[in-house]
mmCIF file of C-alpha atoms in Angstrom:
data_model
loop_
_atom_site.group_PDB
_atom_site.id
_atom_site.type_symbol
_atom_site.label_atom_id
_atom_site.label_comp_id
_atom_site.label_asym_id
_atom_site.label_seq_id
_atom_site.Cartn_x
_atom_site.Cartn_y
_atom_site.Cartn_z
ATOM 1 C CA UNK A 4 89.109 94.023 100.314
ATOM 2 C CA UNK A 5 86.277 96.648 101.978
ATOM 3 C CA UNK A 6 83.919 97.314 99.178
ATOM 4 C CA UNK A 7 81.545 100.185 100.750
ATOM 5 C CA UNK A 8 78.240 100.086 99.544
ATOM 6 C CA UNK A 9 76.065 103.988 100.144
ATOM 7 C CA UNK A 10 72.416 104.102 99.469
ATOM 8 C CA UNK A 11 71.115 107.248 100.729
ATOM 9 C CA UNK A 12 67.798 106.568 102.397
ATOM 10 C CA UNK A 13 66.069 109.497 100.562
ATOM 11 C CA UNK A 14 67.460 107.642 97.163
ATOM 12 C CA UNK A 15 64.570 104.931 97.952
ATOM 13 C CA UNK A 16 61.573 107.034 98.270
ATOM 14 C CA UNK A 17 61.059 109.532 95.776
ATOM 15 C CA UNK A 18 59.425 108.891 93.005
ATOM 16 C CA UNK A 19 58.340 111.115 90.261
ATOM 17 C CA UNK A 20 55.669 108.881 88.707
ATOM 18 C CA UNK A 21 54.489 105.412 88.778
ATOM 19 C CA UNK A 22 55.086 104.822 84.628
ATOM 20 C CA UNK A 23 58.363 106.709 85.418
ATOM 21 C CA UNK A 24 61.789 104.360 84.207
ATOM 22 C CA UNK A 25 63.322 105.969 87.470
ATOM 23 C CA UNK A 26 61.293 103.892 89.670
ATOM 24 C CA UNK A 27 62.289 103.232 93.650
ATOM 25 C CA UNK A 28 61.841 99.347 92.125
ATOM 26 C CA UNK A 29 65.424 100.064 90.560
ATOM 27 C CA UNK A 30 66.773 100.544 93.979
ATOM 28 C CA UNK A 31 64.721 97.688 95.647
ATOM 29 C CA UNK A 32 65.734 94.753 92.876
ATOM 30 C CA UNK A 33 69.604 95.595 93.185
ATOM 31 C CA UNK A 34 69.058 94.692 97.262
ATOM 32 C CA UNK A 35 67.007 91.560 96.952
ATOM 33 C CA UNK A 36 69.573 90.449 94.260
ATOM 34 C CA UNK A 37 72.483 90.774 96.557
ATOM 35 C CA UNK A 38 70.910 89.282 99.609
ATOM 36 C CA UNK A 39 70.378 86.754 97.335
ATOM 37 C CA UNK A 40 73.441 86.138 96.198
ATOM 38 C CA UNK A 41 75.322 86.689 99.319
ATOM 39 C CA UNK A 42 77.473 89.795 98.116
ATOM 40 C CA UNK A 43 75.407 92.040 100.479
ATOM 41 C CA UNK A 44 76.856 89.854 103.465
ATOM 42 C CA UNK A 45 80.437 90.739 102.225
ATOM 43 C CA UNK A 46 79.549 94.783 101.852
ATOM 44 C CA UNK A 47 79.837 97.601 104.201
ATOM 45 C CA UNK A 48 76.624 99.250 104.297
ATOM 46 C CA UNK A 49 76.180 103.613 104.666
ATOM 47 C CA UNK A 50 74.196 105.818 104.445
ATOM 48 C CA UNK A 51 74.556 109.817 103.084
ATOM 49 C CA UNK A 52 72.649 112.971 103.768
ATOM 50 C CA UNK A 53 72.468 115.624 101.703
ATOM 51 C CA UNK A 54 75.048 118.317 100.448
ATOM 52 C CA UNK A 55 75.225 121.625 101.177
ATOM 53 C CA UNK A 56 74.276 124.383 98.379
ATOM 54 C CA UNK A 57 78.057 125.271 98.405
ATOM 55 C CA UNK A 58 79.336 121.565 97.524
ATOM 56 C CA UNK A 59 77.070 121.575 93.999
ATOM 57 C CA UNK A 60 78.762 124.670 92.771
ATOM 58 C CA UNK A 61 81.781 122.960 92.135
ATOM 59 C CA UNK A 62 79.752 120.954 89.310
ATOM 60 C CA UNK A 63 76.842 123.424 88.460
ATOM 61 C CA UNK A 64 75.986 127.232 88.074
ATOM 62 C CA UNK A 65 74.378 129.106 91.298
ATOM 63 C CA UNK A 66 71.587 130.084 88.976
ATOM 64 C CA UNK A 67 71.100 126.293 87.691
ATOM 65 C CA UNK A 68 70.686 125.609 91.402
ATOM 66 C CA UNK A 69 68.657 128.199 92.598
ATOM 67 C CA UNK A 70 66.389 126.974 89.375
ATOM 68 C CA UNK A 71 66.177 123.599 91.287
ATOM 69 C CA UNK A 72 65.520 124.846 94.763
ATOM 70 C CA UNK A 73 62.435 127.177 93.547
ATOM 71 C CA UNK A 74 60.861 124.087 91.512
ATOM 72 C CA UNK A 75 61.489 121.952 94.677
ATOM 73 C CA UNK A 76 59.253 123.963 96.491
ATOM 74 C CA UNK A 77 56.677 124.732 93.942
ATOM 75 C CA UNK A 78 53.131 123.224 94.504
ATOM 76 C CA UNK A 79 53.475 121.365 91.479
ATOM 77 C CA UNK A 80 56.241 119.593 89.985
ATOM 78 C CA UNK A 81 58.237 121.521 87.339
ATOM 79 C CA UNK A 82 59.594 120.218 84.046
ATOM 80 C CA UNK A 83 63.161 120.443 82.668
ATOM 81 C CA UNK A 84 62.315 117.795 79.910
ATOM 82 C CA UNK A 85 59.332 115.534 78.912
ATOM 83 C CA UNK A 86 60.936 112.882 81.544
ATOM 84 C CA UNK A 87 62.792 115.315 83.944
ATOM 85 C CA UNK A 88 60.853 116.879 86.649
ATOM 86 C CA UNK A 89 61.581 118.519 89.696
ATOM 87 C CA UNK A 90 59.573 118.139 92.571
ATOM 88 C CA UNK A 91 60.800 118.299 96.919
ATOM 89 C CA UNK A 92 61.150 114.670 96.786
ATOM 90 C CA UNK A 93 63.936 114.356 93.867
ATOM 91 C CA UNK A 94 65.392 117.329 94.562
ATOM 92 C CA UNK A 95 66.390 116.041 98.066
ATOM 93 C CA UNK A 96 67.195 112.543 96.826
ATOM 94 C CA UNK A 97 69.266 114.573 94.135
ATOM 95 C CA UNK A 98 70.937 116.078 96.906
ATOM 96 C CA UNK A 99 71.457 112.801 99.105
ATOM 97 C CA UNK A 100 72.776 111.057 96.186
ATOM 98 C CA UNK A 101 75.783 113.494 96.052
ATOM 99 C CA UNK A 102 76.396 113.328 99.310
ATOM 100 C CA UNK A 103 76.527 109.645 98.557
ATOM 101 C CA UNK A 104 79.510 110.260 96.272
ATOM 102 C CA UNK A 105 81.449 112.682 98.725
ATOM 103 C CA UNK A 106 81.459 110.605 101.237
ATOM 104 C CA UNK A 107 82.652 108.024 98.627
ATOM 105 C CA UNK A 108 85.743 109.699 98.192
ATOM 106 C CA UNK A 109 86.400 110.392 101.510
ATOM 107 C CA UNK A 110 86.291 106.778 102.289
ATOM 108 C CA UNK A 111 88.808 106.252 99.634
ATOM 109 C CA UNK A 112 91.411 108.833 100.733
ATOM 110 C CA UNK A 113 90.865 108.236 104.272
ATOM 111 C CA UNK A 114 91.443 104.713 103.865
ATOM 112 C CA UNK A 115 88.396 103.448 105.471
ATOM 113 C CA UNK A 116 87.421 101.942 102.124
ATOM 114 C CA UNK A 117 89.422 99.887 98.678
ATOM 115 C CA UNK A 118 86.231 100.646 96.624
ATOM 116 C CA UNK A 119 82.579 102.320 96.404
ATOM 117 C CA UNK A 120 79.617 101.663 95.012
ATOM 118 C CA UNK A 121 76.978 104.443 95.505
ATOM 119 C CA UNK A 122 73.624 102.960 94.983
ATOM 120 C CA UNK A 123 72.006 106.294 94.082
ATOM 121 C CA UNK A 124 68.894 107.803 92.316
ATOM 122 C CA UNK A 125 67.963 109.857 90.079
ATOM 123 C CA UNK A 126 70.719 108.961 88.089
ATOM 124 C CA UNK A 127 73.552 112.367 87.001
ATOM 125 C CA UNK A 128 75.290 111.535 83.624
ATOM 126 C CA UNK A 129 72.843 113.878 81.390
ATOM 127 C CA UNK A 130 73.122 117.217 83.843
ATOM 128 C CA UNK A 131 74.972 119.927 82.228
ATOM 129 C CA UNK A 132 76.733 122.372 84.301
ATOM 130 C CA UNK A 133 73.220 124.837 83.896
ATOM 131 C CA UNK A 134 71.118 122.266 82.721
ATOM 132 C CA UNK A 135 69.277 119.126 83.788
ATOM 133 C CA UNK A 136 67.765 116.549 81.388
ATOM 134 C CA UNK A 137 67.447 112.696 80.970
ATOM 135 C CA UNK A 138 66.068 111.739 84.530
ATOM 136 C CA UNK A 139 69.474 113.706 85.854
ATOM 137 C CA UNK A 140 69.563 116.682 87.746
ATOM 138 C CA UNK A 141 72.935 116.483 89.731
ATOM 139 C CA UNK A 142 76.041 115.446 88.021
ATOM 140 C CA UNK A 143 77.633 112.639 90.555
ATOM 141 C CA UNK A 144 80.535 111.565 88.670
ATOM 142 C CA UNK A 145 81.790 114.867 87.665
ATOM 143 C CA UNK A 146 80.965 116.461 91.548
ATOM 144 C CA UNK A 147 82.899 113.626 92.659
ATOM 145 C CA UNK A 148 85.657 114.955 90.578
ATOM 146 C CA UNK A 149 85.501 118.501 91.337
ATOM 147 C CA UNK A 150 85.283 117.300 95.024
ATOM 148 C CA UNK A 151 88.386 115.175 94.848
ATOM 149 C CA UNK A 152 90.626 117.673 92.951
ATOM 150 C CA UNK A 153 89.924 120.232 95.657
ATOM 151 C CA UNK A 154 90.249 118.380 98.560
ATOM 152 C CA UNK A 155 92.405 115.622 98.394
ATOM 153 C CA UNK A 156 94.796 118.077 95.852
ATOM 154 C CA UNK A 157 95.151 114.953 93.452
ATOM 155 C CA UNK A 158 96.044 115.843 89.688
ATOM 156 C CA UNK A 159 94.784 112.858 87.575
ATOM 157 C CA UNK A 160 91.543 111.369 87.469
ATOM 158 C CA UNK A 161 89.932 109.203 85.090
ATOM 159 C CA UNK A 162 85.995 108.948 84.671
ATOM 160 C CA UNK A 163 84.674 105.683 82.496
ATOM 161 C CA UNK A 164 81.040 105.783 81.594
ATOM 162 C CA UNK A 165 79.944 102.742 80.806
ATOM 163 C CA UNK A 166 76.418 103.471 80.531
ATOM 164 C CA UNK A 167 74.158 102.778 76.965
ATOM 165 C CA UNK A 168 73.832 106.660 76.658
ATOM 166 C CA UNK A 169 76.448 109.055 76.442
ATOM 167 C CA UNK A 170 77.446 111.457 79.412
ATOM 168 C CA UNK A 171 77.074 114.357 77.563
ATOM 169 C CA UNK A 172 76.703 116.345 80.992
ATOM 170 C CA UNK A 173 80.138 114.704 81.857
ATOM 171 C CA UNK A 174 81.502 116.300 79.138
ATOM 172 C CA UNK A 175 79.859 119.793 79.221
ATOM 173 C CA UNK A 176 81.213 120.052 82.713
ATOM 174 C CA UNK A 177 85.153 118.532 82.562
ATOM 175 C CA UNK A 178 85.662 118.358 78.745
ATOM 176 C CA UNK A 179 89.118 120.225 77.441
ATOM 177 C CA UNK A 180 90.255 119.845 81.839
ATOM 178 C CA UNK A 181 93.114 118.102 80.726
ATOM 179 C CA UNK A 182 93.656 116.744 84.146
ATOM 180 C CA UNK A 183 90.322 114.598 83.589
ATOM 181 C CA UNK A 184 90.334 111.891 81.376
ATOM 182 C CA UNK A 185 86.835 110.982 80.408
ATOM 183 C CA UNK A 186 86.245 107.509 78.555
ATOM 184 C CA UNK A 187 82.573 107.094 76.804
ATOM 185 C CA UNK A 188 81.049 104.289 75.519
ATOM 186 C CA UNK A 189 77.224 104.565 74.088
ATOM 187 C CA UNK A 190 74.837 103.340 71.667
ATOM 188 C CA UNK A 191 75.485 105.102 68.554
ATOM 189 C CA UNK A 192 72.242 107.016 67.606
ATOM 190 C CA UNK A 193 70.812 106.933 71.191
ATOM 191 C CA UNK A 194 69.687 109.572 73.128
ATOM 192 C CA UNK A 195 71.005 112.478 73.633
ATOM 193 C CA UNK A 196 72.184 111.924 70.056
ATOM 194 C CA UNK A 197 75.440 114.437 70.194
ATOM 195 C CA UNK A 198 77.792 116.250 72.477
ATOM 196 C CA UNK A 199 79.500 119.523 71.358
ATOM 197 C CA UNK A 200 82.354 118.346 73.494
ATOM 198 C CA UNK A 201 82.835 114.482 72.118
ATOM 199 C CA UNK A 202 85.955 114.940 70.454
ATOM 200 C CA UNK A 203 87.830 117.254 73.359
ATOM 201 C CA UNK A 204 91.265 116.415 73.471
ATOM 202 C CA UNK A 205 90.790 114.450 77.065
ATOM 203 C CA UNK A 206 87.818 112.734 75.183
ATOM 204 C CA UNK A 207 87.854 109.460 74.246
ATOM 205 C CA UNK A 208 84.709 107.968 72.539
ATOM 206 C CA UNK A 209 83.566 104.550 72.154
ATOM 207 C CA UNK A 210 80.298 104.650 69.738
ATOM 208 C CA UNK A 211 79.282 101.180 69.733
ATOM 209 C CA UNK A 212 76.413 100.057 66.844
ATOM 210 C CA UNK A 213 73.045 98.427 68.075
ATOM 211 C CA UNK A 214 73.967 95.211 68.495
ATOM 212 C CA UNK A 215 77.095 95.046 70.103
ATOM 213 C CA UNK A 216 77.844 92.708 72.595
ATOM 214 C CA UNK A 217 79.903 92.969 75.344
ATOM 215 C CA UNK A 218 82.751 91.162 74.713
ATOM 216 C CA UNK A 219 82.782 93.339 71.374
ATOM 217 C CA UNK A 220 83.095 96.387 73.537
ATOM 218 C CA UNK A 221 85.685 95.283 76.028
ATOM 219 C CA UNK A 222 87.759 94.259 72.958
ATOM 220 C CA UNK A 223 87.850 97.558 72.072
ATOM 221 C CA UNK A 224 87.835 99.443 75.294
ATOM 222 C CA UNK A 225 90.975 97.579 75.974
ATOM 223 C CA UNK A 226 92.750 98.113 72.509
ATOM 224 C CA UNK A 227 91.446 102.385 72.879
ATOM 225 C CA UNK A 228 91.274 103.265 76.388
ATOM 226 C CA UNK A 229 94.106 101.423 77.904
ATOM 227 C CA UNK A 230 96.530 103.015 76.300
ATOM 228 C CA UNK A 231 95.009 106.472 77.160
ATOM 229 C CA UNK A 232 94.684 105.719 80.854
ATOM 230 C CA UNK A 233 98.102 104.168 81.296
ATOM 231 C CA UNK A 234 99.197 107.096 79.423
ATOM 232 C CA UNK A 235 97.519 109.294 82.042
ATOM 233 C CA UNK A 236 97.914 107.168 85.205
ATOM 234 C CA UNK A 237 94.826 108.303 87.023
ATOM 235 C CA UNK A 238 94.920 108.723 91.029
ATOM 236 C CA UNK A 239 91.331 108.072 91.289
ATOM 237 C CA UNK A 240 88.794 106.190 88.377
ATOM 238 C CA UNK A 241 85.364 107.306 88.749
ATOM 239 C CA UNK A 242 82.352 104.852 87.133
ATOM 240 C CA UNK A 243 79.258 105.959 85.512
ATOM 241 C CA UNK A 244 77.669 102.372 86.060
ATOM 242 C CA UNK A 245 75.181 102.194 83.906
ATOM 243 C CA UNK A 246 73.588 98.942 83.082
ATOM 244 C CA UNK A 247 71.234 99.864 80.259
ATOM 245 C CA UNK A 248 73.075 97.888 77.511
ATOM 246 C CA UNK A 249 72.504 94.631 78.782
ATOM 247 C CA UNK A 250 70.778 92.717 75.949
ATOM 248 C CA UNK A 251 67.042 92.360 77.685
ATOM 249 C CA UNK A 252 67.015 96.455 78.881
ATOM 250 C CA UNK A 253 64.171 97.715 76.743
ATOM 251 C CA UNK A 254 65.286 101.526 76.478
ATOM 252 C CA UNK A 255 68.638 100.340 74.168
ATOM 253 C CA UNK A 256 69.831 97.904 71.535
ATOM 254 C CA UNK A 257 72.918 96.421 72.766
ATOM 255 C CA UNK A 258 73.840 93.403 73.912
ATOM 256 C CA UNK A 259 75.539 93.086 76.956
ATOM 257 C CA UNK A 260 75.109 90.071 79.297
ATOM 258 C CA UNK A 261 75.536 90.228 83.425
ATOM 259 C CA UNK A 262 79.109 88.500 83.340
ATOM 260 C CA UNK A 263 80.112 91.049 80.913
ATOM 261 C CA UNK A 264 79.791 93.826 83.872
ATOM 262 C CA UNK A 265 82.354 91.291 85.898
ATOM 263 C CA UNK A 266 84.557 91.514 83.140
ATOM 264 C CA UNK A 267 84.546 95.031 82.631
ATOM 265 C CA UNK A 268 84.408 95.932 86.222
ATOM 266 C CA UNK A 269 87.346 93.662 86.674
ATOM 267 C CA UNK A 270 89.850 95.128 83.729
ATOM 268 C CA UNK A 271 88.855 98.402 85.064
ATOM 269 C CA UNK A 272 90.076 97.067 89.033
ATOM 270 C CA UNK A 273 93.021 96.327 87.200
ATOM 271 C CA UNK A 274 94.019 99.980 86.049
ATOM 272 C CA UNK A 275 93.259 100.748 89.120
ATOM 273 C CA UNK A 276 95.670 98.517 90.790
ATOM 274 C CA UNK A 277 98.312 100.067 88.761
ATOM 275 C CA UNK A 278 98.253 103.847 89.011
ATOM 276 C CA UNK A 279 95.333 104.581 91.931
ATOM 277 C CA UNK A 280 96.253 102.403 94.515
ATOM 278 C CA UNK A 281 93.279 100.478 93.593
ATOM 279 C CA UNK A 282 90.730 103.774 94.100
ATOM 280 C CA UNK A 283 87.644 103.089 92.284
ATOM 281 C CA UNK A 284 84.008 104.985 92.981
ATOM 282 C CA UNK A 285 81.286 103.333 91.141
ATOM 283 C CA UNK A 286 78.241 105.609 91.036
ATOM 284 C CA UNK A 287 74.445 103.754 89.990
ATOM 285 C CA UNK A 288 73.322 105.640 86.180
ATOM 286 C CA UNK A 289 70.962 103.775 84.090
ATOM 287 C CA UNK A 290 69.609 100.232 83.720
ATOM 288 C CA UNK A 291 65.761 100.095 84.017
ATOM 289 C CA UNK A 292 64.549 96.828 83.423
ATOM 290 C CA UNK A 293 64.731 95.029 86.823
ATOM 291 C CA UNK A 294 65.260 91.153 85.680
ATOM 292 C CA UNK A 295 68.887 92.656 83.919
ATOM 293 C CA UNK A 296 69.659 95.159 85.991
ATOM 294 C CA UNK A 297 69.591 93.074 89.424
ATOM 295 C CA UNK A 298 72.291 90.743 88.323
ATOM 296 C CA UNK A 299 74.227 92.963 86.212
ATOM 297 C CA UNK A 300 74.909 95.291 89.409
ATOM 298 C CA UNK A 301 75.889 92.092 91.034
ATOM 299 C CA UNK A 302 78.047 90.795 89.015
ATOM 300 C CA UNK A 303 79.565 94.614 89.159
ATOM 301 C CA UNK A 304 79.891 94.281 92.792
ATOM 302 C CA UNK A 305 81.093 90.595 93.083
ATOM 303 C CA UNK A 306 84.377 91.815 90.881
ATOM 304 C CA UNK A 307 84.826 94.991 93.236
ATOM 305 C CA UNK A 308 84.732 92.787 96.136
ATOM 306 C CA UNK A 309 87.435 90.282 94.592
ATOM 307 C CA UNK A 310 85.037 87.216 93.944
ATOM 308 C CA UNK A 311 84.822 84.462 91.139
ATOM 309 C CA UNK A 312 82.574 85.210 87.993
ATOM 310 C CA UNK A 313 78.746 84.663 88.772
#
């Protein structure tokens, strides 16, 4: 099994602020955890440089962009949301981070790769097609998506979000492509509180109440989404890997532990196995308290590679 593991350099250093959640710490606990562990010994390790202008308008508007490229080279930074700012530093990590995910898929369809996980930041659930907002400014999963569909002329592709918030910028972008089968599971009552597009007809939503654990939601992620994804027998599954609902993450109220990411990770390898040829990009969302987060990506990693439960 070659699990490829792509941190864009530019990833590690920006930083908006030091009280900011999206902290280069994120990036720096996941590697001491699996040089720790071993799992970084088992990985193949790549870089990614940044996109061209041209790739992120298969995910966003040219206006949206142009929006980003002006703030990135304002003397100050500028502010989509209370927590979302733009300055030259996250806009090129924004744009490293997809190129992350493109050459993600390229490993998988030009067999140099079984799986991916892109260690990126900041994190690209929350960006609309014209909007950014919740620490996101480039939607990964869903430019993976785009990318794939165009150039590798698959027709079925399945995105699971297993981050604590939903991917409402998932959704504003690929909701009602029935090609696209998006799976969401979130906090109920969590930010960003609704999506216009939650109950599209290639939608299926997992609100989970405060408190859930993660066996509780893998129950019922196999009883719902199974079914859907057999049904649609995706050629690629794409992975919003967010680890915010582990049980000690102080921005949610679930309660996940790190083996529950092997388990997941692992029934989701699975559905891979049967209709993708085992294709699976994982792309980094949320998950900001280090001590969880650490583990909880490997654990996530130790089940892509094809080892026993930590």
């Amino acid at each position: 099994m070659i699990t490829s593991f792509i941190l864009p350099g530019q990833c590690r250093r920006h930083m908006i602020a030091p009280w900011h959640p999206d902290h280069p710490r994120r990036l720096d606990a996941i590697e001491r955890q699996l040089a720790l562990s071993g799992v970084a010994r088992q990985l193949q390790h790549f870089d990614a440089l940044p996109v061209a202008p041209d790739m992120l308008r298969l995910a966003h508007t040219s206006d949206y962009l142009a929006l980003l490229a002006d703030a990135a080279d304002s003397d100050t930074p500028v502010a989509l949301d209370e927590e979302t700012l733009v300055n030259a530093d996250n806009w090129d990590a924004a744009r490293c981070a997809a190129g992350g995910v493109i050459k993600g898929v390229n490993q998988l369809f030009r067999n140099q790769a079984d799986n991916v996980f892109c260690a990126v930041r900041p994190p690209g659930h929350h960006a609309e097609k014209a909007q950014g907002m919740g620490f996101c400014l480039i939607n990964n999963v869903a430019l993976a998506a785009c990318y794939a569909r165009r150039h590798y002329d698959i027709q079925r592709i399945a995105i699971i979000d297993i981050d604590a918030h939903q991917c409402n910028g998932t959704l504003d972008i690929l909701a009602h492509n029935h090609d696209i089968l998006i799976c969401t599971m979130y906090q109920q009552g969590l930010y960003p509180w609704s999506s216009a597009n939650e109950n599209a007809p290639n939608v299926e939503s997992l609100p989970l109440p405060a408190g859930s654990t993660g066996q509780q939601a893998r129950d019922r992620c196999l009883h719902q989404w199974m079914p859907r994804i057999d049904a649609h027998r995706p050629e690629l599954i794409l992975i919003s890997a967010g680890f915010d609902a582990h049980r000690d993450d102080p921005m949610t109220e679930l309660a996940f532990d790190s083996g529950d990411y092997f388990d997941l990770t692992r029934d989701i390898l699975a559905m891979a196995e049967r209709h993708a040829n085992g294709r699976v990009l994982s792309v980094l969302e949320g998950g900001y308290h280090l001590e969880s987060l650490a583990p909880s990506v490997n654990a996530h990693l130790s089940a892509m590679i094809g080892l026993e439960r930590p």
